[in-house]
Short mmCIF file of C-alpha atoms and ligand atoms in Angstrom, two decimals:
data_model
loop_
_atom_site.label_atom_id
_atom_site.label_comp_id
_atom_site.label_asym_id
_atom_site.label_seq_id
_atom_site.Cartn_x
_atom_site.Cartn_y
_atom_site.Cartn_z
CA UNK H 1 -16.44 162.56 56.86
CA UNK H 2 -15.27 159.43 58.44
CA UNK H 3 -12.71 157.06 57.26
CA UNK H 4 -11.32 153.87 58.11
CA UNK H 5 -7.60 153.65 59.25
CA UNK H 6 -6.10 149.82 57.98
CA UNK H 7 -2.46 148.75 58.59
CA UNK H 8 -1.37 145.09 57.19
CA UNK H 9 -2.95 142.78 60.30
CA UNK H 10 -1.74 138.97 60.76
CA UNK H 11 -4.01 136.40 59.76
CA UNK H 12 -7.68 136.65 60.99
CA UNK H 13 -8.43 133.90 63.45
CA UNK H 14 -11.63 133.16 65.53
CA UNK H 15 -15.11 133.49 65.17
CA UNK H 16 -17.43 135.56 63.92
CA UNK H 17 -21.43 136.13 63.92
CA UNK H 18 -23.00 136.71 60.97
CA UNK H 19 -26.63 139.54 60.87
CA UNK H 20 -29.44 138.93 59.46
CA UNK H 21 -29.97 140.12 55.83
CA UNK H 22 -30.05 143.47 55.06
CA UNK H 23 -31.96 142.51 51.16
CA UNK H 24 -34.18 140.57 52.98
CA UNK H 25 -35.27 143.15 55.71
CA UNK H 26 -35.67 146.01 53.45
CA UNK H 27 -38.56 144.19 51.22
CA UNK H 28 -40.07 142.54 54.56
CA UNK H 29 -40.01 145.91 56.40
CA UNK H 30 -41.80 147.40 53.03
CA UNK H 31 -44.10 144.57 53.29
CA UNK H 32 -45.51 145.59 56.59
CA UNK H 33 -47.57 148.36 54.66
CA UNK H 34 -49.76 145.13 54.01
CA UNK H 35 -50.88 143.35 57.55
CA UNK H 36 -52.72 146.80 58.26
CA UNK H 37 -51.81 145.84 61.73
CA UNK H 38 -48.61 145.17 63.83
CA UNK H 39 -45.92 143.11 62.71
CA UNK H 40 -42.38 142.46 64.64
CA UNK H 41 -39.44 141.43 62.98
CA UNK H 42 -36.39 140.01 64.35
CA UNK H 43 -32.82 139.84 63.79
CA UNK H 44 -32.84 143.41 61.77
CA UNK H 45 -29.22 144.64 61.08
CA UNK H 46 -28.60 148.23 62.69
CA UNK H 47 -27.90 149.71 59.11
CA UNK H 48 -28.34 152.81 57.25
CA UNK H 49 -30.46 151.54 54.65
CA UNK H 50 -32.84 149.98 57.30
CA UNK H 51 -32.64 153.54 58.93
CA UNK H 52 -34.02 154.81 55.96
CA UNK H 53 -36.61 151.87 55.48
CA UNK H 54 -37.81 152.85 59.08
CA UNK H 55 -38.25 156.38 58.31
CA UNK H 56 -40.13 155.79 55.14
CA UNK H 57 -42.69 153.80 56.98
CA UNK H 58 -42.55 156.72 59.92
CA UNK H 59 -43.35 158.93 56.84
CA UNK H 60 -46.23 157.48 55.66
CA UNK H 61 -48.16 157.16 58.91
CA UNK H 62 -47.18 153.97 60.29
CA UNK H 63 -45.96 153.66 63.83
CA UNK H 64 -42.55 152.26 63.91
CA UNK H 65 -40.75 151.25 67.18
CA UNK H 66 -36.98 150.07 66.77
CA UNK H 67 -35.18 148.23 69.77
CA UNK H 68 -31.85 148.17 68.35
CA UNK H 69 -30.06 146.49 71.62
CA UNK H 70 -31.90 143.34 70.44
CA UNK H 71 -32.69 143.62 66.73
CA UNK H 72 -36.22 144.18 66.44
CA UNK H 73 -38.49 146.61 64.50
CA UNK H 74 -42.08 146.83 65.52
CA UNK H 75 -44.34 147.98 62.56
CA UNK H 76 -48.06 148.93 63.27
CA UNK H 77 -49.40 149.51 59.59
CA UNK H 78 -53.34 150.09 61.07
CA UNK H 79 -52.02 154.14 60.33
CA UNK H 80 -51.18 154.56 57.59
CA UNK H 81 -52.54 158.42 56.35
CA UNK H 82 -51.04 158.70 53.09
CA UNK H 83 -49.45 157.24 50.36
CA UNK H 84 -46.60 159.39 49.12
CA UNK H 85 -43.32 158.62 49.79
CA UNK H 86 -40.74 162.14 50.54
CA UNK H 87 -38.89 162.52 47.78
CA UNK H 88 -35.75 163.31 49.69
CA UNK H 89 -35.84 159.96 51.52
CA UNK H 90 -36.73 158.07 48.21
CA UNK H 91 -33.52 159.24 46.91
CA UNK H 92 -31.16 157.98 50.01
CA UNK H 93 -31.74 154.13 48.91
CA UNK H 94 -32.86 152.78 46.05
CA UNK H 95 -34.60 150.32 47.69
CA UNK H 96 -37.44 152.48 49.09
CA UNK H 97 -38.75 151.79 45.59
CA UNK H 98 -39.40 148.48 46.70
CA UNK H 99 -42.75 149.69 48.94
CA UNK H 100 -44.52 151.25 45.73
CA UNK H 101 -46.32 147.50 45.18
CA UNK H 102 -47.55 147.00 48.78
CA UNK H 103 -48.44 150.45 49.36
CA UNK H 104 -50.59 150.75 45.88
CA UNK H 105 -51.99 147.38 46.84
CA UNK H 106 -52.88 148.34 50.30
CA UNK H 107 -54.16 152.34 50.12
CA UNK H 108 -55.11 152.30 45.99
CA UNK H 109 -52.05 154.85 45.62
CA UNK H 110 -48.32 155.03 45.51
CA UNK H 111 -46.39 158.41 45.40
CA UNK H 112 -42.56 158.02 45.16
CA UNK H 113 -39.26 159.08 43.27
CA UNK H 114 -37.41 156.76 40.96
CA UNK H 115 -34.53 155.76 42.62
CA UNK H 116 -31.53 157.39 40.88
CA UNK H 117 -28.81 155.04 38.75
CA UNK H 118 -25.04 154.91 41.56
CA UNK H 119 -21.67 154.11 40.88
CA UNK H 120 -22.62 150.31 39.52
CA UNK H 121 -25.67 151.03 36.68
CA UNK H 122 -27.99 153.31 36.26
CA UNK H 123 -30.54 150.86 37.41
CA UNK H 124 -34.01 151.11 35.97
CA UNK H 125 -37.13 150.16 37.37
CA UNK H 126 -38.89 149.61 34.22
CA UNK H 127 -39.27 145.93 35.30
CA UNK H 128 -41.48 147.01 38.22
CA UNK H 129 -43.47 149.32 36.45
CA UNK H 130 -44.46 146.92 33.57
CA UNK H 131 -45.38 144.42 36.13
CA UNK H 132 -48.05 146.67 38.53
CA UNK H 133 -49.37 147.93 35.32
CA UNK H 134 -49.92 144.18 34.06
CA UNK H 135 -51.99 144.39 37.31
CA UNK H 136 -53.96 147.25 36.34
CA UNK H 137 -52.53 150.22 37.93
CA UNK H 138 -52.82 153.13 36.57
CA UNK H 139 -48.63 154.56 36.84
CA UNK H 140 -48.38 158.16 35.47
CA UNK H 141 -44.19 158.87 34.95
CA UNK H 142 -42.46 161.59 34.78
CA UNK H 143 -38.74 162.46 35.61
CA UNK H 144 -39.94 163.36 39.17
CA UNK H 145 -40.95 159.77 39.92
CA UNK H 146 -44.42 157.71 39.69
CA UNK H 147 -47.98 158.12 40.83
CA UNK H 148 -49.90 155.24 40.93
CA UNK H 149 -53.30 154.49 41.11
CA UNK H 150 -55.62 151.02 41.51
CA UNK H 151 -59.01 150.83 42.71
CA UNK H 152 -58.42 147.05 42.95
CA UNK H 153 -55.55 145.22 41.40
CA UNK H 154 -56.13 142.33 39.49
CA UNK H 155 -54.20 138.94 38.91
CA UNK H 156 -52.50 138.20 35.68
CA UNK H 157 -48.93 136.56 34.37
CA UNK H 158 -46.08 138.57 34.47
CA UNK H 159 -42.74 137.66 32.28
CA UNK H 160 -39.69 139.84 33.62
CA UNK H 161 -37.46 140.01 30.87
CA UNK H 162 -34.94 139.89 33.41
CA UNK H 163 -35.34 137.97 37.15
CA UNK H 164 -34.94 141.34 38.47
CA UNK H 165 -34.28 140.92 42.21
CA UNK H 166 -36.49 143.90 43.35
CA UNK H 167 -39.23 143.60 40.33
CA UNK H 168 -39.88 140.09 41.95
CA UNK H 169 -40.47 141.48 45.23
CA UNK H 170 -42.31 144.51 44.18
CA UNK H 171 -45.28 142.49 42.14
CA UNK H 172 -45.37 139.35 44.36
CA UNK H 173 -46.11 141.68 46.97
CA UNK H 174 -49.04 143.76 45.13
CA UNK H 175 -50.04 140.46 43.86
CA UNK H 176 -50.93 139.12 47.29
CA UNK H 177 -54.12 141.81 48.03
CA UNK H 178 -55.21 141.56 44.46
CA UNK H 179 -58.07 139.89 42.86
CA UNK H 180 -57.52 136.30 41.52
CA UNK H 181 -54.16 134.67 40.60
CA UNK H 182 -50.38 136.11 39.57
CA UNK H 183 -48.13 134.24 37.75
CA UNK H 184 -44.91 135.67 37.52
CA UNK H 185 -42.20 133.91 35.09
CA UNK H 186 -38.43 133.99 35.08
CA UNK H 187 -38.76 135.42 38.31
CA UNK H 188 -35.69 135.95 40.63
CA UNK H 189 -34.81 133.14 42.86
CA UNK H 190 -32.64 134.93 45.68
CA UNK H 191 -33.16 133.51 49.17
CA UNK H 192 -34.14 137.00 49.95
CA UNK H 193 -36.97 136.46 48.06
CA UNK H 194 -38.23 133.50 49.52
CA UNK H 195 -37.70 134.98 52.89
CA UNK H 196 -40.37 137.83 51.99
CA UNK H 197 -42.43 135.28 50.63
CA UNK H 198 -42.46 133.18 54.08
CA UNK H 199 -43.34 136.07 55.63
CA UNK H 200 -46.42 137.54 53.25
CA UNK H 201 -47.33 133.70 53.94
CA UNK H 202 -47.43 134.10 57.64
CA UNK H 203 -49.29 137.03 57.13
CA UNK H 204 -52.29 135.02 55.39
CA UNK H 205 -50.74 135.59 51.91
CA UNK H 206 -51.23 132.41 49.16
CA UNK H 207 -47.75 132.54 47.41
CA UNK H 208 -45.82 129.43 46.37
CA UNK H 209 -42.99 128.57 44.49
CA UNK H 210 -40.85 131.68 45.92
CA UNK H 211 -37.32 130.40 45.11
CA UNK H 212 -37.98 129.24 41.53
CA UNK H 213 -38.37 131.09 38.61
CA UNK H 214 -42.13 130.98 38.24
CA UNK H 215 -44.25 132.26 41.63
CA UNK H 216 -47.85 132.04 41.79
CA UNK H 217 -49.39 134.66 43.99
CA UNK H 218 -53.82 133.57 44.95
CA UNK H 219 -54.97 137.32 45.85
CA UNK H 220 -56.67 137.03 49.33
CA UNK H 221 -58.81 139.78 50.80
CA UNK H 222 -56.92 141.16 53.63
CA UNK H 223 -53.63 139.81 55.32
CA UNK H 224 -52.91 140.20 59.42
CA UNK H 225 -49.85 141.02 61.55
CA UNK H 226 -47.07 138.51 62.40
CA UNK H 227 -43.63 138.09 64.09
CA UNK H 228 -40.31 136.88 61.93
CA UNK H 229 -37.09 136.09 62.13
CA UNK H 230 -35.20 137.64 59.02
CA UNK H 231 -32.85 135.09 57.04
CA UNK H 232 -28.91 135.66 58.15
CA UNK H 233 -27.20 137.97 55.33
CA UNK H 234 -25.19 135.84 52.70
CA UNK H 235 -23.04 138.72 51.58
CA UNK H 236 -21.79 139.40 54.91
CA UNK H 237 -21.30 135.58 55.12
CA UNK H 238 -19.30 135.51 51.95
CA UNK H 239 -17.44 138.91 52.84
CA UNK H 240 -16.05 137.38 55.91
CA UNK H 241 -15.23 133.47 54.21
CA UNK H 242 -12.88 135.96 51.48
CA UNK H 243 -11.74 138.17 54.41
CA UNK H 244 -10.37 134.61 56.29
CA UNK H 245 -8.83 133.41 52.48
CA UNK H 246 -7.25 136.51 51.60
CA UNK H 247 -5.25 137.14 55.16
CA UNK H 248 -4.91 133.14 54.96
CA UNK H 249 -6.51 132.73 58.39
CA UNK H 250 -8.67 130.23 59.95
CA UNK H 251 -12.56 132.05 60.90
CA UNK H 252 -15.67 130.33 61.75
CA UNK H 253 -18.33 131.76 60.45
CA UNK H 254 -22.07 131.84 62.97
CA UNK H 255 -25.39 132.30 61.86
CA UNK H 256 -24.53 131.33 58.18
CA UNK H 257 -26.99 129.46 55.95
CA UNK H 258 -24.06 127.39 53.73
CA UNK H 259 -26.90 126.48 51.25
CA UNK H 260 -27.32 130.19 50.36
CA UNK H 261 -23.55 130.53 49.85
CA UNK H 262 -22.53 127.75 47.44
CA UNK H 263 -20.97 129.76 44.66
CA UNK H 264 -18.82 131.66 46.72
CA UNK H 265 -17.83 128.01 48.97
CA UNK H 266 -16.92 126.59 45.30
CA UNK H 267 -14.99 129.44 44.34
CA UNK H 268 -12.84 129.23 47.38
CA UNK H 269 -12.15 125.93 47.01
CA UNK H 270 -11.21 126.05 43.50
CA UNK H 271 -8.50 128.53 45.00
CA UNK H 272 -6.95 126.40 47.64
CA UNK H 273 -9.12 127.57 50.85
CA UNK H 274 -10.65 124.75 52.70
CA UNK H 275 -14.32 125.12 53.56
CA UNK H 276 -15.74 123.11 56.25
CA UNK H 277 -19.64 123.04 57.49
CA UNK H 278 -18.99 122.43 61.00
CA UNK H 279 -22.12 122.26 64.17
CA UNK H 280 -21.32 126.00 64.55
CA UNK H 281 -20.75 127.53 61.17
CA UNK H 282 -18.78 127.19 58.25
CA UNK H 283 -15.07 127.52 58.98
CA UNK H 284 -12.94 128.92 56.13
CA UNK H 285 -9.41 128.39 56.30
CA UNK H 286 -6.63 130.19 53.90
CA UNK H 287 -3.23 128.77 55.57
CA UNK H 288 -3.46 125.15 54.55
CA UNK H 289 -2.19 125.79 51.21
CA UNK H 290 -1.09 128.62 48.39
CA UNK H 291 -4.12 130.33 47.02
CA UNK H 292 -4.19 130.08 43.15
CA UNK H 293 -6.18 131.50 40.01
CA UNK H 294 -9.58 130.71 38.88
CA UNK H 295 -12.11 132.84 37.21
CA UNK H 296 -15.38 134.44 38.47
CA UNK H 297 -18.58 134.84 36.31
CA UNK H 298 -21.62 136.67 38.17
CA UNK H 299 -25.04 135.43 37.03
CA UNK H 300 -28.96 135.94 39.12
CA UNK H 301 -28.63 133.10 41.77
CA UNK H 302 -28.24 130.15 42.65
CA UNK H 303 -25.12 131.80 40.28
CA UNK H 304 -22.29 133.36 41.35
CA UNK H 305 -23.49 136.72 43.21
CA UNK H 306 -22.88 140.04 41.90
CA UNK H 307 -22.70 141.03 45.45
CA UNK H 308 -20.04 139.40 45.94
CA UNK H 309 -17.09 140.32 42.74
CA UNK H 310 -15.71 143.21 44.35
CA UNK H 311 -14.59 141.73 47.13
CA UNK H 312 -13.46 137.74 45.25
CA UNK H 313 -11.59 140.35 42.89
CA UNK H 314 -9.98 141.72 46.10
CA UNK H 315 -8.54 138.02 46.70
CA UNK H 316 -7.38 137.30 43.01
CA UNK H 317 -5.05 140.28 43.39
CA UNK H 318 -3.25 137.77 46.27
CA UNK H 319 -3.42 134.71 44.83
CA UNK H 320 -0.65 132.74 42.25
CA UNK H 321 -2.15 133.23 38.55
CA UNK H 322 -4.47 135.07 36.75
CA UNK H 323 -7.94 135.50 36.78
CA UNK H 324 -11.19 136.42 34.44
CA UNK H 325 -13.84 137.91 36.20
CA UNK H 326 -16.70 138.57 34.21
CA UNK H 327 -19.86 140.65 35.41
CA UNK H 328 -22.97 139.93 33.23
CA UNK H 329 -25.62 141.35 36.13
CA UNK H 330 -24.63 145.59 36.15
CA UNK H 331 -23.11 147.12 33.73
CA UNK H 332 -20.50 148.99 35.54
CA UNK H 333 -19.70 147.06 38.53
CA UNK H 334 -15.77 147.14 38.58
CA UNK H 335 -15.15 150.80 39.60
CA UNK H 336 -13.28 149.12 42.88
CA UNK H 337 -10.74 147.53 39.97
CA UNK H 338 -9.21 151.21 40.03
CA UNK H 339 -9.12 151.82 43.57
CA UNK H 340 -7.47 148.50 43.78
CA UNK H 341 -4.93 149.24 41.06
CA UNK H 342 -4.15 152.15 43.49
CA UNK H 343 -2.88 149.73 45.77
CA UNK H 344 -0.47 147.95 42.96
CA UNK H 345 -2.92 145.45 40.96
CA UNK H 346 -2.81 145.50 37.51
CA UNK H 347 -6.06 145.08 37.43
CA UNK H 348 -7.30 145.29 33.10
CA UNK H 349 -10.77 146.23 32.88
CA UNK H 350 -12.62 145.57 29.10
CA UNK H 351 -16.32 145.96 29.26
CA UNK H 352 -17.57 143.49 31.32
CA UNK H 353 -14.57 141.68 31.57
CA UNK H 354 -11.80 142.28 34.27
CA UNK H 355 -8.52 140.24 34.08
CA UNK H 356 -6.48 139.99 37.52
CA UNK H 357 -2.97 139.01 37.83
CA UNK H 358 -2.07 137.51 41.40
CA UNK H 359 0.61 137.71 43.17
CA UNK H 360 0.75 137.51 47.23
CA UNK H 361 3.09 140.61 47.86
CA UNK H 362 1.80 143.30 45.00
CA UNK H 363 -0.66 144.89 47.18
CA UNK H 364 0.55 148.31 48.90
CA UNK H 365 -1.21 150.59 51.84
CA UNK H 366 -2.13 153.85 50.15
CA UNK H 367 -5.56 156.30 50.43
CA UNK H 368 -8.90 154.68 48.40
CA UNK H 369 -12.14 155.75 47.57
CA UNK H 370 -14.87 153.86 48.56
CA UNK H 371 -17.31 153.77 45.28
CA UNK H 372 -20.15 151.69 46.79
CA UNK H 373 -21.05 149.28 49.40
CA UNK H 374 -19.27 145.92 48.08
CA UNK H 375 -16.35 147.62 46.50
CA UNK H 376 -15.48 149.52 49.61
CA UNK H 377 -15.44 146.50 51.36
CA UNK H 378 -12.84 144.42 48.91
CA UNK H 379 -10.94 147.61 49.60
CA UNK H 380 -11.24 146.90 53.35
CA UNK H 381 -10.18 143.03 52.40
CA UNK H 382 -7.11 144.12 50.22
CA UNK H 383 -6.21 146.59 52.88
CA UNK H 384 -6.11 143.88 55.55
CA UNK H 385 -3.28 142.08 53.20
CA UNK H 386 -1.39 145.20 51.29
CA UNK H 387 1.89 146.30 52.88
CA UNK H 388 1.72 149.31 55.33
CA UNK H 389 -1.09 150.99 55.96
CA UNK H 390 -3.90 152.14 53.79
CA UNK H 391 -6.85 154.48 54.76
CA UNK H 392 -10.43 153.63 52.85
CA UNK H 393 -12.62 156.87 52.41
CA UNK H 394 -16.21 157.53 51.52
CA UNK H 395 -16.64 154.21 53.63
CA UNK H 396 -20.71 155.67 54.03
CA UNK H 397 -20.86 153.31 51.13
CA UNK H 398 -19.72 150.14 53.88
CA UNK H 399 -21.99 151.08 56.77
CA UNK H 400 -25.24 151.05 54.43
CA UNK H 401 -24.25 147.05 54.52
CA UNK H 402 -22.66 145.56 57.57
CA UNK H 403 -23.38 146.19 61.02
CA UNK H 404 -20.31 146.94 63.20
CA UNK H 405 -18.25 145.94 60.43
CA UNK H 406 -15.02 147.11 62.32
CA UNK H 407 -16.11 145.44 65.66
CA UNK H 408 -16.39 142.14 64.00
CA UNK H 409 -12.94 142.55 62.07
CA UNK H 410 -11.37 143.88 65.19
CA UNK H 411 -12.29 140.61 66.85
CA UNK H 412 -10.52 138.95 64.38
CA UNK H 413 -7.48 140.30 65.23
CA UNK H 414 -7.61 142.99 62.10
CA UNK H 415 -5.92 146.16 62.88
CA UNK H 416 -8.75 148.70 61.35
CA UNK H 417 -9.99 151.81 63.05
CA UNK H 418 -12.42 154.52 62.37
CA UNK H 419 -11.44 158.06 62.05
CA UNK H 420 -13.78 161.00 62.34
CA UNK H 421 -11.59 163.50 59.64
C1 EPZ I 1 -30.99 143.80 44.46
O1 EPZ I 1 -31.00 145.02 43.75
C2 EPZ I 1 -30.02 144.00 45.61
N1 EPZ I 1 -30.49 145.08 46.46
C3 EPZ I 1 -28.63 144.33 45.06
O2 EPZ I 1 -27.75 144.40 46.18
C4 EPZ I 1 -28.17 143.18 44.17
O3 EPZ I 1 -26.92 143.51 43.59
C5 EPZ I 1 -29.21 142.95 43.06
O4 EPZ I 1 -30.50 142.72 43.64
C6 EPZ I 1 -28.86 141.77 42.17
O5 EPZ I 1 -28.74 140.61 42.95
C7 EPZ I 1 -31.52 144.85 47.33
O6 EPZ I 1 -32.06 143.76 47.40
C8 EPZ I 1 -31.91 145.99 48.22
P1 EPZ I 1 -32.08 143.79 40.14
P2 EPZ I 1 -32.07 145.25 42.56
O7 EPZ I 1 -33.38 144.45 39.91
O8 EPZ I 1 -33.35 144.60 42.90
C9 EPZ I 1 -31.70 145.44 35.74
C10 EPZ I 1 -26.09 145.27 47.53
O9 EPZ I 1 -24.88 145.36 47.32
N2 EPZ I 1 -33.08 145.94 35.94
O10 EPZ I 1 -32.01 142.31 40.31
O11 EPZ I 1 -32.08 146.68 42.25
C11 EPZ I 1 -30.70 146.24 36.56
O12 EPZ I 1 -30.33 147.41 35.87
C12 EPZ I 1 -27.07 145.63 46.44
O13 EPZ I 1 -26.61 144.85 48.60
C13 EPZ I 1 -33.76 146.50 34.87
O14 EPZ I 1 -33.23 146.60 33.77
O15 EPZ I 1 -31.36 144.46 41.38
C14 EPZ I 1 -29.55 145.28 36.75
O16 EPZ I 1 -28.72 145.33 35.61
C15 EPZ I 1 -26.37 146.22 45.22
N3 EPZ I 1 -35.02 146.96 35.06
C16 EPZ I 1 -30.25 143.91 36.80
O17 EPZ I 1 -31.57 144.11 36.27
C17 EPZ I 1 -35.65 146.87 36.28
O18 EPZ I 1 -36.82 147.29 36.38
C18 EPZ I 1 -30.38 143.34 38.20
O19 EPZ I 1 -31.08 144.26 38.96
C19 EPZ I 1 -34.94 146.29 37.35
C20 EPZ I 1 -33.67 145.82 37.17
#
């Protein structure tokens, strides 16, 4: 198993390049299953997830050609053979759940494994399941997974009970083959999701409002190939602006959309850090003044992303004060708060409530345990700042999100290696 290897670096400083977005690939590579013919996307992150996205489509008959030196996939969907997803690839990502909609709307049938809960929920997909059968698919359940049937699907209004990120993408994209108009209400609003919707657009689909919380979907008859250029990733964006405030550097930031960041831009501010959209990026700066307390509540956007707690939590251990973060989206999202506490935070954890004393010299180098993607990388940020040297394991979790994570730090000036063990 690899780990990474972090000693206490100086201040980052320089510039760094932001990918494109790995939960905006993973729908749009799922939505390929719909042109019927070849689509090329651009800008796709070389990550484990998409990895896993590419083999999925591989699995079901689709011809899949990936040109990682420049960041294209190359999706022919006219081969599709069959519509049942491996089981043991449905279980690597959660997201693979995300191509039961196109594929049901596309072949009539959708075969596939509900995704398993991980270390932050236990993540249903009941959302998704109420929606394609408000559609008219047939969805027999068991603990196995789905199998889903639909001769033809057929338009109707959909209320999520929640603005489930993935429920939104999974029924706007059956919606788009089926016959007559979706509505769906308090849907998500994630750029991510209006990404996938410019792209079912370019591929003849009739969807607007993507962005809001109510998108209608006018069913068309067949949709066609197309090229795209996949948004940049606002998580990485926001990983790096907290990596620059907690090591009180000075980064600029390339390829960032600041628009899709504003909660996390706010937040720094209200701490101290001074945020600056500048011709090339957004420049985040942490050595202008002390860093102080404020207090974190994660709500569906344009709120304050979930995505991003783990690693603002990471700063609050560093800065003067004390914080509340509160996490309203998953209901067990703070199992980094331990690994962190590891490191010297007195981190207090009560429900959905975490409260965070700061202080700029608590943090200590010591061995912690990745427990998924976003908290292994606030353990990455905290390691950057704690005294001596700390070494992150399980980091698995990090590479399913950001693409040569410890190339870009490196450049930085961080001083982070990776260890085969
Ligand atoms: C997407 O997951 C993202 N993943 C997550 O990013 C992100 O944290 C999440 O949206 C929220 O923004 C991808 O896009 C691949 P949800 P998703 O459905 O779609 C409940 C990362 O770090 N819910 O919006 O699975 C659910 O339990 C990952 O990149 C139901 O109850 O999230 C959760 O409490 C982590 N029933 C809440 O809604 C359902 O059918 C939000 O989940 C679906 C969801």
């Amino acid at each position: 198993m690899a780990k990474y290897i972090v000693t206490s670096s100086a201040p980052l400083r320089g510039e760094v390049q932001i990918s494109g977005a790995k939960n905006a690939v993973l729908p749009i590579l799922a939505a390929t299953v719909l042109a019927g013919e070849v689509c090329e996307i651009n800008d796709v992150p070389d990550l484990r997830d998409v990895q896993v996205m590419c083999n999925i489509l591989d699995s079901i008959g689709c011809k899949v050609t990936q040109e990682k030196e420049i960041s294209r996939v190359t999706v022919d969907s006219s081969t599709i053979s069959n519509s049942e997803v491996p089981y043991a690839l449905a279980k690597l990502m959660r997201a693979s759940f995300f191509i039961t909609g196109a594929l049901l709307a596309k072949t009539g049938k959708a075969k596939i494994a509900i995704p398993g809960g991980c270390a932050i929920g236990n993540r249903p997909v009941d959302l998704h399941i109420k929606g394609l059968r408000m559609l008219g698919a047939q969805i027999y359940e068991d603990n196995a997974g789905i199998d889903a049937h639909a001769e033809k699907l057929i338009g109707n209004l959909v209320y999520l009970d929640f603005p489930s990120v993935g429920a939104t993408e999974n029924i706007m994209m059956a919606a788009t083959l089926a016959e007559g108009t979706t509505t769906i209400e308090n849907a998500a609003e994630e750029p991510e999701i209006v990404d996938l919707a410019n792209f079912l657009n370019k591929m003849g689909a009739k969807i607007k409002g993507a962005g809001t919380d109510t998108i209608k979907i006018e069913g068309v008859e067949k949709l066609h190939g197309t090229r795209h250029t996949v948004i940049p990733d606002r998580i990485e964006t926001g990983t790096f602006m907290v990596a620059a405030a907690i090591t009180r550097g000075d980064v600029l930031i390339k390829n960032s959309v600041p628009d899709h960041v504003r909660p996390v831009i706010a937040k720094l501010i209200e701490c101290g850090a001074v945020v600056n959209d500048e011709v090339d990026g957004l420049r985040v700066r942490g050595d202008l003044k002390p860093l102080v307390a404020t207090d974190i509540k994660t709500l569906p956007y344009p709120g304050f992303p979930t995505d991003m707690q783990a690693q603002f939590m990471a700063l609050l251990t560093t800065v003067e004060g004390t914080s509340q973060v509160f996490e309203t989206v998953f209901e067990n999202r703070f199992m980094h708060a331990a690994e962190l506490s590891k490191m010297g935070a007195n981190i207090r954890v009560e429900g959905r409530k975490a409260t965070v004393p700061g202080d700029k010299f608590t943090l200590k180098g010591t061995q912690v345990i990745s427990t998924d993607l976003r908290g292994g990388a606030a353990l990455v940020l905290a390691s950057l700042v704690a005294k001596g040297t700390s070494e992150i394991l399980d980091i698995f979790h990090i590479e399913r999100g950001y693409e040569n994570f410890v190339e870009k730090l490196r450049g930085l000036g961080a001083i982070i290696e990776r260890v085969e063990d």
